[in-house]
PDB file of C-alpha atoms in Angstrom:
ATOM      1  CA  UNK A 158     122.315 -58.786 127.913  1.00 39.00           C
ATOM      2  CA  UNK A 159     125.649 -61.044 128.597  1.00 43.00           C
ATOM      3  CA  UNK A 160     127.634 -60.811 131.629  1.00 42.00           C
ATOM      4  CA  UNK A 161     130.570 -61.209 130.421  1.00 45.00           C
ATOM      5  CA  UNK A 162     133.814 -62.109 132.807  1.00 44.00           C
ATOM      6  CA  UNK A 163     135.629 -58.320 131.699  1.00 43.00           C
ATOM      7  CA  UNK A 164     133.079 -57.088 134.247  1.00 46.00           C
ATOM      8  CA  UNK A 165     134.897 -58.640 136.847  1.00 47.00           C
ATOM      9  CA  UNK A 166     134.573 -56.221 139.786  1.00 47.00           C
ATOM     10  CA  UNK A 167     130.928 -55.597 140.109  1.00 51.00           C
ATOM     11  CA  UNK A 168     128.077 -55.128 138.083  1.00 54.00           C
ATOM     12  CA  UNK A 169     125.881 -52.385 138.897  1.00 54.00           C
ATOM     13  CA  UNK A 170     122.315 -50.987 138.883  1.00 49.00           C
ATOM     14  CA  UNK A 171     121.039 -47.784 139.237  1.00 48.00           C
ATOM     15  CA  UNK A 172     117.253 -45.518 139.074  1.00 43.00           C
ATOM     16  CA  UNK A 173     119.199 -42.413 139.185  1.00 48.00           C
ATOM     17  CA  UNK A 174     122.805 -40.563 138.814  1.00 57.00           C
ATOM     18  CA  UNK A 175     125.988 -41.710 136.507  1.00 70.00           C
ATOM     19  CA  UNK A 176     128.762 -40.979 138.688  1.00 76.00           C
ATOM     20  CA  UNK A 177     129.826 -44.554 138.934  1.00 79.00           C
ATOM     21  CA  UNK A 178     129.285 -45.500 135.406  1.00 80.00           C
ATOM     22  CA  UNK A 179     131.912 -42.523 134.585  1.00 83.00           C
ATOM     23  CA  UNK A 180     134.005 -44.334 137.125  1.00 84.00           C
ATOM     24  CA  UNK A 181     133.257 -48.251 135.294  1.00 83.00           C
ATOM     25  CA  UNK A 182     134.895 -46.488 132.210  1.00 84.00           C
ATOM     26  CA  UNK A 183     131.004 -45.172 130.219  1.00 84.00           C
ATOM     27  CA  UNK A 184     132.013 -42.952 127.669  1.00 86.00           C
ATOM     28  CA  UNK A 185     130.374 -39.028 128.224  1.00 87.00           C
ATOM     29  CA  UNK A 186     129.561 -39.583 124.241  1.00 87.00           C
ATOM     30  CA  UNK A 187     127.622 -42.854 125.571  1.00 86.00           C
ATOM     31  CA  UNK A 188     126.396 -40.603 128.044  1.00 85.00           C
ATOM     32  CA  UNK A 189     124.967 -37.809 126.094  1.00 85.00           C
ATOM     33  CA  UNK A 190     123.978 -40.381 123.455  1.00 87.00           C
ATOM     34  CA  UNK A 191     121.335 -42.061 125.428  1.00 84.00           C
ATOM     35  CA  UNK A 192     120.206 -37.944 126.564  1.00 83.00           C
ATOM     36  CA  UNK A 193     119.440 -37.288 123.637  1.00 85.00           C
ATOM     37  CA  UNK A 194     117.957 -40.414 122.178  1.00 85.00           C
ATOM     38  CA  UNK A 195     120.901 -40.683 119.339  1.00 87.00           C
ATOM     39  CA  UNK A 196     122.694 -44.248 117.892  1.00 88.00           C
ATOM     40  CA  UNK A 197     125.968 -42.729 119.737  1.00 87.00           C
ATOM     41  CA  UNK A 198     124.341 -43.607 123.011  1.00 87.00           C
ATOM     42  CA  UNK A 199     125.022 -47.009 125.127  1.00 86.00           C
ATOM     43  CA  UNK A 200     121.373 -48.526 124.304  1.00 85.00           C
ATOM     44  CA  UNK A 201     121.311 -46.868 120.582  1.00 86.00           C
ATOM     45  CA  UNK A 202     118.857 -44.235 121.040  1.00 80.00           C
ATOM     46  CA  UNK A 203     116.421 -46.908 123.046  1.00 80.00           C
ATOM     47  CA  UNK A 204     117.552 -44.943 126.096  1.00 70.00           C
ATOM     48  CA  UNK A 205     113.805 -42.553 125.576  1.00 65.00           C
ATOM     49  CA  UNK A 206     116.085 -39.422 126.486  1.00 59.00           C
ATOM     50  CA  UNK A 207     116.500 -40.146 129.915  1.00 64.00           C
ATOM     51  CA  UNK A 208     118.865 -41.803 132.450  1.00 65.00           C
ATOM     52  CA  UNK A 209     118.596 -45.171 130.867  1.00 76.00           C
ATOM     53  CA  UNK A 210     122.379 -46.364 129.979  1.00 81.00           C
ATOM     54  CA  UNK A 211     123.696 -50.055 129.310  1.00 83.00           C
ATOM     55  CA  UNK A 212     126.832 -51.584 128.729  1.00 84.00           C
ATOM     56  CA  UNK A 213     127.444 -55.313 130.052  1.00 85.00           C
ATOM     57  CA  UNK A 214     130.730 -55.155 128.876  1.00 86.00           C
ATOM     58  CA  UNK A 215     131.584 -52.880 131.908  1.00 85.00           C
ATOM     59  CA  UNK A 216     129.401 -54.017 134.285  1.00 86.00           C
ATOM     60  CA  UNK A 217     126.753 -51.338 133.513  1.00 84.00           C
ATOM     61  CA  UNK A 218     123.186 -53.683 133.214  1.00 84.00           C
ATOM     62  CA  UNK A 219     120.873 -50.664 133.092  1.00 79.00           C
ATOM     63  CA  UNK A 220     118.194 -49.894 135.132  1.00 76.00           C
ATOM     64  CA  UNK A 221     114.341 -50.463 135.141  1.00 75.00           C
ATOM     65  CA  UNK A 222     112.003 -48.042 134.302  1.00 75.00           C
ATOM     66  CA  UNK A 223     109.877 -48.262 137.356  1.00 81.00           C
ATOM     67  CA  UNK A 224     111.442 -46.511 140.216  1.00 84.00           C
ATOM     68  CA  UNK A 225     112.375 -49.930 142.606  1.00 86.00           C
ATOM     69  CA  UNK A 226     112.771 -52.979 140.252  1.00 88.00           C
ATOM     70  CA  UNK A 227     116.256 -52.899 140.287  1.00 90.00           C
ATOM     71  CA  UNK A 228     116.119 -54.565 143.731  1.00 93.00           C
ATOM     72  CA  UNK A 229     114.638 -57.765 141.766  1.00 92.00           C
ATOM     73  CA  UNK A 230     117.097 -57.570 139.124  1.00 92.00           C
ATOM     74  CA  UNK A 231     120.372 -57.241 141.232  1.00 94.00           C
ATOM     75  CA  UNK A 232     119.166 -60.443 142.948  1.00 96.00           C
ATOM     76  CA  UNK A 233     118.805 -62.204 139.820  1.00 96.00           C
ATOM     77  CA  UNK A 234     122.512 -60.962 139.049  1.00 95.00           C
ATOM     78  CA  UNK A 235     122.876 -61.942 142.496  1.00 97.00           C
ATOM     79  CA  UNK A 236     121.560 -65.727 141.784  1.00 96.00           C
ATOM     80  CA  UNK A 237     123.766 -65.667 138.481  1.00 96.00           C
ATOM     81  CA  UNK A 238     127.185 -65.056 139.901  1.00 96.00           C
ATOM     82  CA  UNK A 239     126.613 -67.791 142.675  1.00 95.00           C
ATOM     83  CA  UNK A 240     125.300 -70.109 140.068  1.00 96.00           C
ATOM     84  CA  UNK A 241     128.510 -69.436 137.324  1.00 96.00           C
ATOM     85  CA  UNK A 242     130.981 -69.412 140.315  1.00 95.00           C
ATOM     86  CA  UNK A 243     132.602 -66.384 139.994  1.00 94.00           C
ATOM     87  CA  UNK A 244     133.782 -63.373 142.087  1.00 93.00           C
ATOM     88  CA  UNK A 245     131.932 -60.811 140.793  1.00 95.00           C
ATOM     89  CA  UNK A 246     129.560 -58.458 143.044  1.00 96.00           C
ATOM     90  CA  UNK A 247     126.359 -56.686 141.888  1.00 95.00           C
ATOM     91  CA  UNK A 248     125.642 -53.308 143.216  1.00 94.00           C
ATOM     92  CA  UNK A 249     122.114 -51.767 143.416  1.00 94.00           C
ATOM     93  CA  UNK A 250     121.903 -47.945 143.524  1.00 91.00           C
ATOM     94  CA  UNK A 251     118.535 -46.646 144.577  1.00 92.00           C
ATOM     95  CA  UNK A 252     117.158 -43.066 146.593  1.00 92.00           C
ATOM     96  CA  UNK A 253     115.772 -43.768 150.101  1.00 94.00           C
ATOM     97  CA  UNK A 254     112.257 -43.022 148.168  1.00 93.00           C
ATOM     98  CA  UNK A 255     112.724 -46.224 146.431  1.00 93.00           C
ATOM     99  CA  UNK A 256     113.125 -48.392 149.869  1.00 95.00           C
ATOM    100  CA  UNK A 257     109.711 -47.743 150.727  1.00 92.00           C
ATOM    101  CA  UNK A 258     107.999 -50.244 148.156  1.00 91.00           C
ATOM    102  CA  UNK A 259     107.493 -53.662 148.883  1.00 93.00           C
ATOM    103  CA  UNK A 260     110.625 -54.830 146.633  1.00 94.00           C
ATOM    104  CA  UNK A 261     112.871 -53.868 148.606  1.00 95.00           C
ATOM    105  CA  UNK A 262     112.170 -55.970 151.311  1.00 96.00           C
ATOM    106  CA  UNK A 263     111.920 -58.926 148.994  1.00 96.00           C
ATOM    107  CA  UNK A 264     115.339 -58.387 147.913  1.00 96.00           C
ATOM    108  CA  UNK A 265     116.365 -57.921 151.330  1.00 96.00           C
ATOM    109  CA  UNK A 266     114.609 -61.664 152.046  1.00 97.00           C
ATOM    110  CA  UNK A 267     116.156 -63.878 148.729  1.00 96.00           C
ATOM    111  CA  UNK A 268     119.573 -61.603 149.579  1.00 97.00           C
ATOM    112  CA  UNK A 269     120.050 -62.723 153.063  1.00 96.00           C
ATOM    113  CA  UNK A 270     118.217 -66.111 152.436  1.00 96.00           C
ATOM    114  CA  UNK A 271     120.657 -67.459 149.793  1.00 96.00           C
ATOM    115  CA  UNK A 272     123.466 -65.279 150.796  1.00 97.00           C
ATOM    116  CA  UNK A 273     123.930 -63.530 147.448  1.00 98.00           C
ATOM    117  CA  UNK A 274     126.845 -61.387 146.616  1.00 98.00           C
ATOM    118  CA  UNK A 275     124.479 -58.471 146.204  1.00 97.00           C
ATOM    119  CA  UNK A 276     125.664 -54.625 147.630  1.00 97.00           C
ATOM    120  CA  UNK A 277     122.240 -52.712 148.437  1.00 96.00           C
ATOM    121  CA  UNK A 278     123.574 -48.555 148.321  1.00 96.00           C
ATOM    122  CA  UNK A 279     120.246 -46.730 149.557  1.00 96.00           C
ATOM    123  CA  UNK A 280     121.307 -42.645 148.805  1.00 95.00           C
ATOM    124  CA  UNK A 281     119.453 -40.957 151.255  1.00 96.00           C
ATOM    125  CA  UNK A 282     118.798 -37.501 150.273  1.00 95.00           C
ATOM    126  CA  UNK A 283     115.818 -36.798 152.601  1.00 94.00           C
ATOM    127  CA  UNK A 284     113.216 -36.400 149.475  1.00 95.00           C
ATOM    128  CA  UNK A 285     111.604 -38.393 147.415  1.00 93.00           C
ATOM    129  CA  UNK A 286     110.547 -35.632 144.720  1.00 92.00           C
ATOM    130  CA  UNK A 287     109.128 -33.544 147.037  1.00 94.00           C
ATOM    131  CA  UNK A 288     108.333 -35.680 149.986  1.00 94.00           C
ATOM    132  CA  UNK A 289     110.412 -36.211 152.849  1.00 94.00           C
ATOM    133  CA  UNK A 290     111.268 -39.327 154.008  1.00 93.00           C
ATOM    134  CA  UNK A 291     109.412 -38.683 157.512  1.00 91.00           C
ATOM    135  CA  UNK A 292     106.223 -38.761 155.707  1.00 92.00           C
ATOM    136  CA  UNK A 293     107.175 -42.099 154.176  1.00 91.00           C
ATOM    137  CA  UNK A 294     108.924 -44.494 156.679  1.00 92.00           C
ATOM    138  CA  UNK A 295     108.554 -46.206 159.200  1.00 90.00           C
ATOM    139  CA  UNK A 296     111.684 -46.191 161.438  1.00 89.00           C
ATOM    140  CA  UNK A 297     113.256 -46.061 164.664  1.00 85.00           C
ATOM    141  CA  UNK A 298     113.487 -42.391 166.176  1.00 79.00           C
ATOM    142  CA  UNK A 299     117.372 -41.994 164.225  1.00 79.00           C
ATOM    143  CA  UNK A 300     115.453 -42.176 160.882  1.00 86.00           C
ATOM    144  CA  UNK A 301     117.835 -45.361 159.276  1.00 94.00           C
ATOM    145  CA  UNK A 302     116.526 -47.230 156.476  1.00 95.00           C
ATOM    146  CA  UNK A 303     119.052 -49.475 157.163  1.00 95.00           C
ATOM    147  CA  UNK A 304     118.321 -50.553 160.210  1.00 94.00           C
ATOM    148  CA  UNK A 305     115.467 -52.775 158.185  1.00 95.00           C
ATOM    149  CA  UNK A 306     118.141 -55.003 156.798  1.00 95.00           C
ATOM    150  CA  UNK A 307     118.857 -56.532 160.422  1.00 93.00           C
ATOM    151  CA  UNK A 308     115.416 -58.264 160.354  1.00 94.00           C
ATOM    152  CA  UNK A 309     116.829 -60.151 157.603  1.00 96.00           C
ATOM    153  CA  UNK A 310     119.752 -60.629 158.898  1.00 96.00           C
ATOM    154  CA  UNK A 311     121.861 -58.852 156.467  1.00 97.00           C
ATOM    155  CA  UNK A 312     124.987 -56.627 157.999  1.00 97.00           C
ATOM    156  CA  UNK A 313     123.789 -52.802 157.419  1.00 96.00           C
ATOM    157  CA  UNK A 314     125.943 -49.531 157.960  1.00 97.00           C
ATOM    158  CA  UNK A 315     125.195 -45.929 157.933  1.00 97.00           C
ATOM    159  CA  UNK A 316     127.324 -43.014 156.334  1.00 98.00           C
ATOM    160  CA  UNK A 317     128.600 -40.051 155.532  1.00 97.00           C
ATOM    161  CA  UNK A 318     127.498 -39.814 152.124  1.00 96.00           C
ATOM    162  CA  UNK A 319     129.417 -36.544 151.525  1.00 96.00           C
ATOM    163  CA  UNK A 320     132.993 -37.681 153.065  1.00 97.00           C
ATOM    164  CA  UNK A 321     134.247 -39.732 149.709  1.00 95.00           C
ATOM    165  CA  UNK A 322     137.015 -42.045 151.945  1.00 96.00           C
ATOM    166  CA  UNK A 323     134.421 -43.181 154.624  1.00 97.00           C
ATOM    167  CA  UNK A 324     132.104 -44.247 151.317  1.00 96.00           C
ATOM    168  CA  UNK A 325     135.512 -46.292 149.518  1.00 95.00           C
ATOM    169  CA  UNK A 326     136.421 -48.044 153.006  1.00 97.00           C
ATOM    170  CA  UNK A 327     132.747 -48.774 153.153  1.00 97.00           C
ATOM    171  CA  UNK A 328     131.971 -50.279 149.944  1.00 96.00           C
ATOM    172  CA  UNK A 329     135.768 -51.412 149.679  1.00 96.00           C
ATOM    173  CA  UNK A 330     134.844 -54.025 152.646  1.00 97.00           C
ATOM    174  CA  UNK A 331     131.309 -54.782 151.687  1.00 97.00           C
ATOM    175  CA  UNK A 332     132.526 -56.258 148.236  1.00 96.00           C
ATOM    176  CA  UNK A 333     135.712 -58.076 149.876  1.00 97.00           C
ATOM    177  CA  UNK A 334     132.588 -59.535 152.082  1.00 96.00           C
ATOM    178  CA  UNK A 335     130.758 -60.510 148.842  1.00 97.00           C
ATOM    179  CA  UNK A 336     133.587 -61.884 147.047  1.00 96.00           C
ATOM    180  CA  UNK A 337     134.839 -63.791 150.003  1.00 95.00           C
ATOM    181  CA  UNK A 338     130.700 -65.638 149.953  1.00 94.00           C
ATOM    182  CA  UNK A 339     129.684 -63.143 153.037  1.00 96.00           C
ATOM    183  CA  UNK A 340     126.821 -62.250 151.696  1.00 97.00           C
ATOM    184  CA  UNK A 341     124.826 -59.345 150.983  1.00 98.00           C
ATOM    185  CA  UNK A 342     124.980 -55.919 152.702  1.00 98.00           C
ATOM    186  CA  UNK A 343     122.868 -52.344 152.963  1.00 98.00           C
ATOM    187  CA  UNK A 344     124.915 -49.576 153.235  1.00 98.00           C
ATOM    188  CA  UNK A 345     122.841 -46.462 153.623  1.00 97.00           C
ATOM    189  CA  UNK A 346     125.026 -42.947 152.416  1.00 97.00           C
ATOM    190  CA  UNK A 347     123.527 -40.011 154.115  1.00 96.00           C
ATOM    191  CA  UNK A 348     123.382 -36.897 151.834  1.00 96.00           C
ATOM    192  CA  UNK A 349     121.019 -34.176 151.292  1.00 96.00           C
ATOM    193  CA  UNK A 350     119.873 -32.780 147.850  1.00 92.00           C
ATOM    194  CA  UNK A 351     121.578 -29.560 146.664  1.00 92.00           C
ATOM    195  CA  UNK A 352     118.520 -28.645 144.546  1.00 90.00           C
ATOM    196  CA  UNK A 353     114.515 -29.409 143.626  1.00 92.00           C
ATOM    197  CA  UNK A 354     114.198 -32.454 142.071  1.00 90.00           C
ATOM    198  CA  UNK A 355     114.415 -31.450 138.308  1.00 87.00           C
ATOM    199  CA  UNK A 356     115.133 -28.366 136.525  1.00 83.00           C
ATOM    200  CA  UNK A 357     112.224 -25.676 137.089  1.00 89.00           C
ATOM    201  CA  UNK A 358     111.338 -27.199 140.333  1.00 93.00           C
ATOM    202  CA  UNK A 359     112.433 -24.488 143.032  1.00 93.00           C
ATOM    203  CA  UNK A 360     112.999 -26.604 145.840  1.00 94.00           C
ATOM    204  CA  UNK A 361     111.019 -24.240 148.420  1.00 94.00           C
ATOM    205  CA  UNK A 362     109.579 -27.602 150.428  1.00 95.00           C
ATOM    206  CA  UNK A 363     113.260 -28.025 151.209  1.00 95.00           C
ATOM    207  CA  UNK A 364     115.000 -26.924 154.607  1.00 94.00           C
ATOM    208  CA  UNK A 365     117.102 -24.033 153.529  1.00 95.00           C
ATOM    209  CA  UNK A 366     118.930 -23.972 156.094  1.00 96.00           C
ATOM    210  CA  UNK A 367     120.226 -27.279 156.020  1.00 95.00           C
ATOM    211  CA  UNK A 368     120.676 -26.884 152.028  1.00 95.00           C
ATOM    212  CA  UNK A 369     122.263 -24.339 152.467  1.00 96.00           C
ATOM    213  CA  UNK A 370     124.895 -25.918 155.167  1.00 96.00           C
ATOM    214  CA  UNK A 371     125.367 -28.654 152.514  1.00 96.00           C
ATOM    215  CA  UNK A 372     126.296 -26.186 150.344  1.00 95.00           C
ATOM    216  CA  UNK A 373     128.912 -25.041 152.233  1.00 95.00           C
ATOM    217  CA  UNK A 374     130.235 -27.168 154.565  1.00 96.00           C
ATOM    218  CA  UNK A 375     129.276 -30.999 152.942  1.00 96.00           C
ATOM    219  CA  UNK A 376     129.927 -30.594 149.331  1.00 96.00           C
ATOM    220  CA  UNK A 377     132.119 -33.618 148.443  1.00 95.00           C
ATOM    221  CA  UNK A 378     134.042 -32.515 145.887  1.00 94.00           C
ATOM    222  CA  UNK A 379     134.880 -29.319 147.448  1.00 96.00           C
ATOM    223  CA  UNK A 380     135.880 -30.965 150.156  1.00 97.00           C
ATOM    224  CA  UNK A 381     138.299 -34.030 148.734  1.00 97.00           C
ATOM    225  CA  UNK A 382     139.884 -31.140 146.925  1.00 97.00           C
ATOM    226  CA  UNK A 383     140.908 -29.541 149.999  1.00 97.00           C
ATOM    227  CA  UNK A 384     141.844 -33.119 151.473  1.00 97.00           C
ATOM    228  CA  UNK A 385     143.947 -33.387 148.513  1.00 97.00           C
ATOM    229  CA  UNK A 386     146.198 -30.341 148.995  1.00 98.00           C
ATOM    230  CA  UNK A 387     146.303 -30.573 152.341  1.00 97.00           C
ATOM    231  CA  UNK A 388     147.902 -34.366 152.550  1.00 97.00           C
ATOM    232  CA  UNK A 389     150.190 -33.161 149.339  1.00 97.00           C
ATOM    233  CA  UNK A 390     149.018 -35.729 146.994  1.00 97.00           C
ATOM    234  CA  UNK A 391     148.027 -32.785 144.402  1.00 97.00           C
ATOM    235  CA  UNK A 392     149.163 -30.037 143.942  1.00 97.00           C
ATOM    236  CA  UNK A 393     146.768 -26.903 143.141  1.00 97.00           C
ATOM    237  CA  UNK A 394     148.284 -26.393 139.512  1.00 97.00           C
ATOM    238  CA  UNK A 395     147.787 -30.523 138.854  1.00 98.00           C
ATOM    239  CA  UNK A 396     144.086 -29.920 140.151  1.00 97.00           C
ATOM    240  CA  UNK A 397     142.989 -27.134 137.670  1.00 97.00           C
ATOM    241  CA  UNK A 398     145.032 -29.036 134.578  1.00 97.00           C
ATOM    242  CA  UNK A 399     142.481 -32.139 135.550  1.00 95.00           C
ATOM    243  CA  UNK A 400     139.548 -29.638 135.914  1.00 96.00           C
ATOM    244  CA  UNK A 401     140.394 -28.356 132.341  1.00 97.00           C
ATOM    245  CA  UNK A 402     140.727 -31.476 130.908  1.00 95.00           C
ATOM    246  CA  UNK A 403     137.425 -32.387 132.046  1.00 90.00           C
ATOM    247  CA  UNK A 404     135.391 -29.536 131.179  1.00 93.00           C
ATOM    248  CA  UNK A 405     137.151 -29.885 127.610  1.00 93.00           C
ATOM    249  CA  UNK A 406     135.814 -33.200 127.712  1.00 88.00           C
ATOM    250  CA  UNK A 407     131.868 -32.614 128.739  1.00 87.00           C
TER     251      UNK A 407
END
């Protein structure tokens, strides 16, 4: 794959989840392509049927197929942009379950060690599959993953994953950082999951009462919807013409 200069803002990784492809500009027919193993998709039906999508003329470079190895790719990417001199930023998507191999913290060493442009986004929704993350880190007694990054000396922050202008302003100043030869940063997005893992998996090892709080008090799109009325930037009418267009579209 070519990195070309089109994908000028950031170049991105990701194990799981396509909201920011959609956002990069992937197509839902890419999308649903690469689902269903078909030429239409962004890797030509190489995709297996799962979440595997491509397209370096965005900024999408894929993922690996082992849960983790995008850490070791996104510093390559990392070592790339320094070495071509431009201002481009890779970000790395991975769950918190992902943090607990021993790549991460290898990225987290070459990142901070050559000061790559690299953006690490751990999404912390408490379980990996069906573990929580209690049972699988090792942390200080407020339970942040990113609070490993500071014994590499690589600025870290914790979110609100759910409140969508705390995670812009966030990311917004981590990639100025990048692009300005800061360096790498963690930013750890606190969320919980609104279901089991896949389809058919009932979720029961899940705290249902915090679910269910998520449910109705953190959902982010519910929320930033009300946000958007409330400031007057939308109006309610404008809202449900862009909902329509959008479930005419998937």
């Amino acid at each position: 794959m070519q990195l070309t200069e089109r994908s000028r803002l950031r170049v991105t990784f990701k194990t799981a989840g396509i909201p920011s492809w959609i956002a990069k500009g992937i197509s839902l027919e890419g999308l649903f392509g690469d689902f269903l193993a078909k030429t239409s998709g962004t890797t030509k039906g190489l995709g297996a049927g799962i979440v595997h999508h491509a397209q370096p003329d965005k900024g999408i470079l894929g993922q690996s197929g082992t849960i983790g190895e995008s850490y070791v790719l996104g510093v390559g990417v990392g070592y790339s942009i320094k070495y071509r001199k431009t201002d481009q930023v890779c970000v790395v998507f991975n769950g918190e379950g992902a943090t607990s191999r021993e790549l991460f913290h290898g990225a987290m060493n070459w990142s901070g060690l050559y000061d790559l442009p690299v953006i690490y986004v751990i999404e912390n929704n408490e379980y990996a599959v069906s573990t929580h993350t209690s049972k699988t880190h090792s942390t200080k007694e407020d339970g942040n993953i990113a609070d490993w990054a500071e014994g590499y000396g690589i600025p870290n922050k914790v979110i609100d994953g759910n409140d969508v202008l705390e995670v812009y302003e966030t990311a917004s100043k981590a990639v100025e950082r990048a692009r300005n030869g800061g360096g790498p940063t963690v930013i750890e997005a606190k969320t919980f999951r609104h279901r089991g893992h896949f389809i058919g998996d009932p979720g029961d090892y899940m705290d249902q009462d915090k679910l269910e709080y998520y449910k109705k008090e953190k959902d982010p799109i519910k929320n930033f919807r009300k946000l958007l009325l409330k400031e007057k930037i939308k109006t309610e009418s404008e809202l449900e013409k862009l909902e329509k267009e959008i479930k005419k579209e998937v």
